[in-house]
Amino acid sequence: MRILAYRFSAFGDVAMTMPVFREFLEQNPNVEIIMVTRNNFEDLFADLPRVIFKGIDLDDYKGFLGLRKLAKELLDEFYPTYIADLHDVIRTKILDKIYVRKGYRVFKINKGKEEKEELTDVWNLEKVQLKKTVERYADVFREMGFKVDLSHKLRPICNEKSGIGFAPFAQHKGKMLPLEKSFELVKILAKKHTIYFFGGGKNETETLENWEKQIPNTKSLAGKLNLSEELNRIAQLEVMISMDSANMHLASIVGTRCVSIWGSTHPYAGFLGFGQSENDVVQINDLTCRPCSVFGDKECYRGDWACLEEINVQQIIDKI
């Protein structure tokens, strides 16, 4: 049995599918998954047996005609039994309709949009934990009739661990501890631990290389590793410190504990890393406006970013 699955979104969202696939395939040994996503995500799935990675460049499949071409290519190459839409956006809705017209059964993720809108309403004072995103992925396979019981436990792939990883950046301001606080945190931690910096892009790399020069016992790995090497290095860490961002999910993939820092977003939305502990979450709990955003991409309702400015670095140190 072969399942054609697709998700074309951000790195962290795609990374979250990996532990779900791993446990699903262990419990269903007669199944293969074809994972269709962006080209550069291949190393996320490199160690998964019975996952066939199909990387694509979305620029090659623009518009309806492009998606029709993609749908045909995937059918001709893989002959799937079922279709799993793990994204549910306009692009994948079009693919879904094409496959349904060809007689395929398509199963799609329920992202819980209305629940998340209610959760991020700043006037809603009754915040509740929503279903975890990894369970939403698993639900797609459950609807096909498969049994999937997620363990929600880390699986370390490296026994000898040393050093602390720190990824101080995030895609949006609402998810990122102010850099002066991050710098202060590293200065304190580096007195007792070796700190390894993770990041990407020119500006992040330059910032972290400057930190490395200013703070003894630190080493910047930004811009120096490919994805496979980065996963291997994170696997060797005692702990990763990350914002609510992709590095938290990379730590989950390789079984490394992650202390995660949350600002305008909140674990209640379901994006805490697979197997990570709520006890390792750092956040300001008494702000009724949190969370105001699912992805951290909104401007601060109050205008003062209290959700991040009020975090004391000692809160993070206490978790280590």
Tab-separated table of C-alpha atoms in Angstrom:
chain	number	residue	atom	x	y	z
A	1	MET	CA	0.000	0.000	0.000
A	2	ARG	CA	1.359	3.386	-0.979
A	3	ILE	CA	0.276	6.801	0.332
A	4	LEU	CA	1.064	9.953	-1.595
A	5	ALA	CA	1.452	12.766	0.960
A	6	TYR	CA	2.202	16.419	0.361
A	7	ARG	CA	3.021	19.513	2.386
A	8	PHE	CA	4.772	22.512	0.805
A	9	SER	CA	4.953	24.949	3.719
A	10	ALA	CA	7.579	26.216	6.142
A	11	PHE	CA	10.504	24.107	7.271
A	12	GLY	CA	9.239	23.523	10.825
A	13	ASP	CA	5.799	22.373	9.663
A	14	VAL	CA	7.342	19.798	7.340
A	15	ALA	CA	9.830	18.690	10.023
A	16	MET	CA	6.909	17.871	12.332
A	17	THR	CA	5.686	15.206	9.923
A	18	MET	CA	8.857	13.126	10.356
A	19	PRO	CA	8.234	11.633	13.852
A	20	VAL	CA	4.601	10.977	12.847
A	21	PHE	CA	5.713	9.099	9.728
A	22	ARG	CA	8.259	7.114	11.765
A	23	GLU	CA	5.752	5.836	14.305
A	24	PHE	CA	2.977	5.348	11.741
A	25	LEU	CA	5.210	3.190	9.538
A	26	GLU	CA	6.451	1.144	12.502
A	27	GLN	CA	2.834	0.328	13.359
A	28	ASN	CA	1.838	-0.316	9.729
A	29	PRO	CA	4.680	-2.302	8.138
A	30	ASN	CA	2.924	-2.844	4.801
A	31	VAL	CA	2.726	0.862	3.954
A	32	GLU	CA	5.021	3.197	2.011
A	33	ILE	CA	4.782	7.000	2.060
A	34	ILE	CA	5.733	9.196	-0.869
A	35	MET	CA	6.542	12.598	0.686
A	36	VAL	CA	6.210	15.437	-1.802
A	37	THR	CA	7.625	18.739	-0.574
A	38	ARG	CA	10.318	21.284	-1.289
A	39	ASN	CA	13.647	20.025	-2.625
A	40	ASN	CA	15.799	21.169	0.277
A	41	PHE	CA	13.910	19.199	2.955
A	42	GLU	CA	15.177	15.788	1.864
A	43	ASP	CA	17.544	15.209	4.797
A	44	LEU	CA	14.630	15.409	7.246
A	45	PHE	CA	13.493	12.003	6.002
A	46	ALA	CA	16.857	10.430	5.130
A	47	ASP	CA	16.807	7.811	7.896
A	48	LEU	CA	13.188	6.751	7.502
A	49	PRO	CA	12.672	3.382	5.851
A	50	ARG	CA	9.692	3.183	3.478
A	51	VAL	CA	9.559	6.932	2.932
A	52	ILE	CA	10.269	7.868	-0.670
A	53	PHE	CA	11.179	11.537	-0.852
A	54	LYS	CA	10.026	13.523	-3.871
A	55	GLY	CA	11.455	17.023	-3.851
A	56	ILE	CA	10.015	19.607	-6.207
A	57	ASP	CA	10.522	23.246	-7.132
A	58	LEU	CA	7.113	24.894	-6.906
A	59	ASP	CA	8.146	27.433	-9.555
A	60	ASP	CA	8.037	24.571	-12.062
A	61	TYR	CA	4.314	24.009	-11.391
A	62	LYS	CA	2.634	27.411	-11.354
A	63	GLY	CA	-1.106	27.876	-11.802
A	64	PHE	CA	-3.759	25.280	-12.537
A	65	LEU	CA	-1.961	23.866	-15.559
A	66	GLY	CA	1.237	23.499	-13.589
A	67	LEU	CA	-0.531	21.666	-10.776
A	68	ARG	CA	-2.307	19.419	-13.270
A	69	LYS	CA	1.100	18.569	-14.700
A	70	LEU	CA	2.431	17.812	-11.198
A	71	ALA	CA	-0.565	15.613	-10.372
A	72	LYS	CA	-0.059	13.579	-13.533
A	73	GLU	CA	3.695	13.211	-12.968
A	74	LEU	CA	3.166	11.947	-9.419
A	75	LEU	CA	0.542	9.410	-10.516
A	76	ASP	CA	2.669	8.163	-13.405
A	77	GLU	CA	5.713	7.734	-11.168
A	78	PHE	CA	4.231	6.337	-7.959
A	79	TYR	CA	0.775	4.731	-8.527
A	80	PRO	CA	-0.506	5.593	-5.003
A	81	THR	CA	-3.349	3.885	-3.180
A	82	TYR	CA	-4.438	6.921	-1.141
A	83	ILE	CA	-3.740	10.663	-1.196
A	84	ALA	CA	-2.873	12.547	2.038
A	85	ASP	CA	-3.144	16.331	1.917
A	86	LEU	CA	-1.186	17.435	5.000
A	87	HIS	CA	-1.364	21.122	4.096
A	88	ASP	CA	-4.895	22.123	2.945
A	89	VAL	CA	-4.144	25.398	1.155
A	90	ILE	CA	-5.293	26.609	-2.274
A	91	ARG	CA	-2.486	24.792	-4.101
A	92	THR	CA	-3.191	21.448	-2.437
A	93	LYS	CA	-6.976	21.886	-2.709
A	94	ILE	CA	-6.508	22.027	-6.483
A	95	LEU	CA	-4.381	18.872	-6.403
A	96	ASP	CA	-7.050	17.212	-4.237
A	97	LYS	CA	-9.807	17.969	-6.773
A	98	ILE	CA	-7.717	16.635	-9.633
A	99	TYR	CA	-7.139	13.369	-7.781
A	100	VAL	CA	-10.776	13.022	-6.740
A	101	ARG	CA	-11.845	13.416	-10.380
A	102	LYS	CA	-9.442	10.626	-11.259
A	103	GLY	CA	-11.144	8.362	-8.723
A	104	TYR	CA	-8.688	8.579	-5.850
A	105	ARG	CA	-9.670	8.866	-2.206
A	106	VAL	CA	-8.165	12.024	-0.733
A	107	PHE	CA	-7.791	12.571	3.008
A	108	LYS	CA	-6.867	16.010	4.302
A	109	ILE	CA	-5.696	17.555	7.545
A	110	ASN	CA	-8.142	19.435	9.749
A	111	LYS	CA	-6.044	22.419	10.792
A	112	GLY	CA	-8.651	23.677	13.268
A	113	LYS	CA	-8.744	27.186	11.823
A	114	GLU	CA	-11.794	28.346	13.797
A	115	GLU	CA	-10.374	27.032	17.064
A	116	LYS	CA	-7.090	28.812	16.406
A	117	GLU	CA	-8.869	32.067	15.549
A	118	GLU	CA	-10.697	31.853	18.872
A	119	LEU	CA	-7.476	30.983	20.723
A	120	THR	CA	-5.690	34.052	19.320
A	121	ASP	CA	-8.554	36.464	19.999
A	122	VAL	CA	-7.016	38.859	22.559
A	123	TRP	CA	-10.435	39.247	24.211
A	124	ASN	CA	-10.783	35.514	24.803
A	125	LEU	CA	-9.809	34.903	28.424
A	126	GLU	CA	-10.615	31.172	28.369
A	127	LYS	CA	-7.558	29.788	26.606
A	128	VAL	CA	-7.446	26.011	26.203
A	129	GLN	CA	-4.969	23.518	24.777
A	130	LEU	CA	-5.851	22.598	21.198
A	131	LYS	CA	-5.037	19.302	19.509
A	132	LYS	CA	-1.336	18.917	18.789
A	133	THR	CA	-0.342	19.375	15.156
A	134	VAL	CA	1.338	15.968	15.100
A	135	GLU	CA	-1.971	14.398	16.150
A	136	ARG	CA	-3.694	16.295	13.325
A	137	TYR	CA	-1.211	14.697	10.910
A	138	ALA	CA	-1.862	11.281	12.457
A	139	ASP	CA	-5.625	11.816	12.126
A	140	VAL	CA	-5.245	11.884	8.338
A	141	PHE	CA	-3.905	8.315	8.415
A	142	ARG	CA	-6.485	7.262	11.002
A	143	GLU	CA	-9.258	8.399	8.646
A	144	MET	CA	-7.812	6.013	6.060
A	145	GLY	CA	-8.451	3.209	8.538
A	146	PHE	CA	-4.936	2.781	9.924
A	147	LYS	CA	-4.051	2.519	13.579
A	148	VAL	CA	-1.662	5.227	14.780
A	149	ASP	CA	-0.721	5.641	18.436
A	150	LEU	CA	1.827	8.406	18.889
A	151	SER	CA	4.217	7.994	21.819
A	152	HIS	CA	5.038	11.704	22.217
A	153	LYS	CA	8.446	10.620	23.509
A	154	LEU	CA	11.901	11.691	22.381
A	155	ARG	CA	14.153	9.092	20.808
A	156	PRO	CA	17.809	10.082	21.277
A	157	ILE	CA	19.967	8.866	18.392
A	158	CYS	CA	23.215	9.754	20.169
A	159	ASN	CA	24.234	8.438	23.597
A	160	GLU	CA	27.159	10.761	24.286
A	161	LYS	CA	25.944	14.320	24.593
A	162	SER	CA	27.764	17.531	25.450
A	163	GLY	CA	27.313	21.259	25.057
A	164	ILE	CA	24.280	23.479	24.661
A	165	GLY	CA	22.842	24.566	21.329
A	166	PHE	CA	21.307	28.004	20.967
A	167	ALA	CA	19.183	29.210	18.040
A	168	PRO	CA	18.258	32.819	18.911
A	169	PHE	CA	16.472	33.703	15.672
A	170	ALA	CA	12.954	33.148	14.343
A	171	GLN	CA	11.156	34.156	11.162
A	172	HIS	CA	8.940	36.692	12.915
A	173	LYS	CA	9.572	39.264	15.648
A	174	GLY	CA	6.716	37.912	17.749
A	175	LYS	CA	8.611	34.655	18.266
A	176	MET	CA	12.061	36.026	19.018
A	177	LEU	CA	13.653	36.941	22.333
A	178	PRO	CA	15.273	40.399	22.015
A	179	LEU	CA	18.875	39.891	20.915
A	180	GLU	CA	20.305	41.794	23.886
A	181	LYS	CA	18.621	39.284	26.197
A	182	SER	CA	19.934	36.377	24.132
A	183	PHE	CA	23.444	37.822	24.292
A	184	GLU	CA	23.177	38.200	28.063
A	185	LEU	CA	21.920	34.628	28.379
A	186	VAL	CA	24.860	33.242	26.415
A	187	LYS	CA	27.398	35.204	28.479
A	188	ILE	CA	26.065	33.568	31.635
A	189	LEU	CA	25.714	30.034	30.261
A	190	ALA	CA	29.122	30.056	28.565
A	191	LYS	CA	30.839	30.355	31.951
A	192	LYS	CA	29.938	26.713	32.634
A	193	HIS	CA	28.998	25.229	29.248
A	194	THR	CA	30.191	25.224	25.662
A	195	ILE	CA	27.558	27.009	23.576
A	196	TYR	CA	27.015	26.228	19.888
A	197	PHE	CA	25.136	28.800	17.806
A	198	PHE	CA	22.698	27.780	15.068
A	199	GLY	CA	21.257	30.072	12.419
A	200	GLY	CA	21.106	30.750	8.711
A	201	GLY	CA	21.304	33.599	6.267
A	202	LYS	CA	23.894	36.335	5.998
A	203	ASN	CA	22.690	38.618	8.805
A	204	GLU	CA	22.224	35.814	11.330
A	205	THR	CA	25.602	34.330	10.470
A	206	GLU	CA	27.356	37.692	10.913
A	207	THR	CA	25.649	38.316	14.255
A	208	LEU	CA	26.556	34.899	15.635
A	209	GLU	CA	30.156	35.133	14.428
A	210	ASN	CA	30.437	38.459	16.281
A	211	TRP	CA	29.064	36.818	19.419
A	212	GLU	CA	31.606	34.038	19.068
A	213	LYS	CA	34.413	36.633	19.048
A	214	GLN	CA	33.028	38.446	22.090
A	215	ILE	CA	32.076	35.496	24.317
A	216	PRO	CA	34.612	32.787	25.236
A	217	ASN	CA	33.529	29.145	25.101
A	218	THR	CA	31.145	29.682	22.201
A	219	LYS	CA	31.240	28.459	18.616
A	220	SER	CA	29.062	29.563	15.721
A	221	LEU	CA	27.929	26.825	13.345
A	222	ALA	CA	25.711	29.210	11.358
A	223	GLY	CA	26.221	28.832	7.636
A	224	LYS	CA	28.770	26.060	8.083
A	225	LEU	CA	26.593	22.929	8.038
A	226	ASN	CA	24.193	21.336	5.600
A	227	LEU	CA	20.913	20.022	6.999
A	228	SER	CA	22.221	16.493	7.552
A	229	GLU	CA	25.280	17.787	9.429
A	230	GLU	CA	23.123	20.137	11.480
A	231	LEU	CA	20.824	17.300	12.556
A	232	ASN	CA	23.839	15.211	13.504
A	233	ARG	CA	25.273	18.058	15.588
A	234	ILE	CA	21.986	18.748	17.372
A	235	ALA	CA	21.772	15.030	18.195
A	236	GLN	CA	25.029	15.380	20.166
A	237	LEU	CA	23.851	18.272	22.351
A	238	GLU	CA	22.774	17.949	25.973
A	239	VAL	CA	20.022	20.471	25.312
A	240	MET	CA	18.925	22.872	22.579
A	241	ILE	CA	17.597	26.344	23.387
A	242	SER	CA	15.296	27.566	20.652
A	243	MET	CA	12.496	29.962	19.949
A	244	ASP	CA	9.161	28.532	18.749
A	245	SER	CA	10.890	27.770	15.456
A	246	ALA	CA	12.337	25.044	13.252
A	247	ASN	CA	15.288	24.226	15.517
A	248	MET	CA	12.885	22.975	18.195
A	249	HIS	CA	11.489	20.499	15.671
A	250	LEU	CA	14.961	19.462	14.492
A	251	ALA	CA	15.796	18.670	18.131
A	252	SER	CA	12.672	16.500	18.305
A	253	ILE	CA	13.681	14.571	15.183
A	254	VAL	CA	17.041	13.547	16.701
A	255	GLY	CA	15.768	13.090	20.261
A	256	THR	CA	17.418	16.089	21.924
A	257	ARG	CA	15.679	17.916	24.754
A	258	CYS	CA	14.724	21.495	23.848
A	259	VAL	CA	14.070	24.465	26.101
A	260	SER	CA	11.739	26.576	23.968
A	261	ILE	CA	10.965	30.288	24.298
A	262	TRP	CA	7.501	31.563	23.346
A	263	GLY	CA	6.309	35.148	22.847
A	264	SER	CA	3.149	36.026	20.936
A	265	THR	CA	2.627	32.345	20.090
A	266	HIS	CA	1.746	29.629	22.606
A	267	PRO	CA	2.068	25.838	22.907
A	268	TYR	CA	-1.737	25.758	23.180
A	269	ALA	CA	-1.900	26.163	19.377
A	270	GLY	CA	-0.369	22.685	19.067
A	271	PHE	CA	3.131	23.389	17.758
A	272	LEU	CA	5.286	22.266	20.690
A	273	GLY	CA	7.977	19.952	19.355
A	274	PHE	CA	7.190	16.220	19.266
A	275	GLY	CA	8.170	14.655	22.595
A	276	GLN	CA	9.243	17.960	24.136
A	277	SER	CA	8.133	18.669	27.696
A	278	GLU	CA	5.813	21.486	28.670
A	279	ASN	CA	8.101	21.881	31.694
A	280	ASP	CA	10.796	23.102	29.287
A	281	VAL	CA	8.621	25.914	27.917
A	282	VAL	CA	9.629	29.481	28.836
A	283	GLN	CA	6.816	32.027	28.536
A	284	ILE	CA	4.994	34.815	30.356
A	285	ASN	CA	1.880	33.119	31.713
A	286	ASP	CA	-0.081	36.060	33.101
A	287	LEU	CA	-0.582	38.032	29.883
A	288	THR	CA	-4.237	37.592	28.901
A	289	CYS	CA	-3.503	38.755	25.334
A	290	ARG	CA	-1.319	35.690	24.689
A	291	PRO	CA	-1.396	34.076	22.257
A	292	CYS	CA	-2.345	36.782	19.784
A	293	SER	CA	-0.929	34.882	16.824
A	294	VAL	CA	-0.564	31.293	15.639
A	295	PHE	CA	2.629	31.998	13.689
A	296	GLY	CA	4.038	35.095	15.415
A	297	ASP	CA	3.540	37.238	12.319
A	298	LYS	CA	1.216	39.898	13.792
A	299	GLU	CA	2.120	43.258	15.260
A	300	CYS	CA	1.876	43.542	19.048
A	301	TYR	CA	-1.661	44.444	20.141
A	302	ARG	CA	-0.291	46.327	23.171
A	303	GLY	CA	2.641	47.836	21.304
A	304	ASP	CA	5.249	46.899	23.903
A	305	TRP	CA	5.970	43.203	23.113
A	306	ALA	CA	5.590	42.430	26.819
A	307	CYS	CA	5.402	38.711	26.036
A	308	LEU	CA	9.099	38.827	25.108
A	309	GLU	CA	10.401	41.894	26.925
A	310	GLU	CA	9.218	40.574	30.304
A	311	ILE	CA	11.063	37.249	29.972
A	312	ASN	CA	13.995	37.190	32.380
A	313	VAL	CA	17.034	35.231	31.248
A	314	GLN	CA	17.077	33.558	34.675
A	315	GLN	CA	13.823	31.812	33.697
A	316	ILE	CA	15.748	30.127	30.888
A	317	ILE	CA	18.820	29.368	32.983
A	318	ASP	CA	16.614	27.691	35.599
A	319	LYS	CA	15.409	25.205	32.960
A	320	ILE	CA	18.908	24.096	31.937
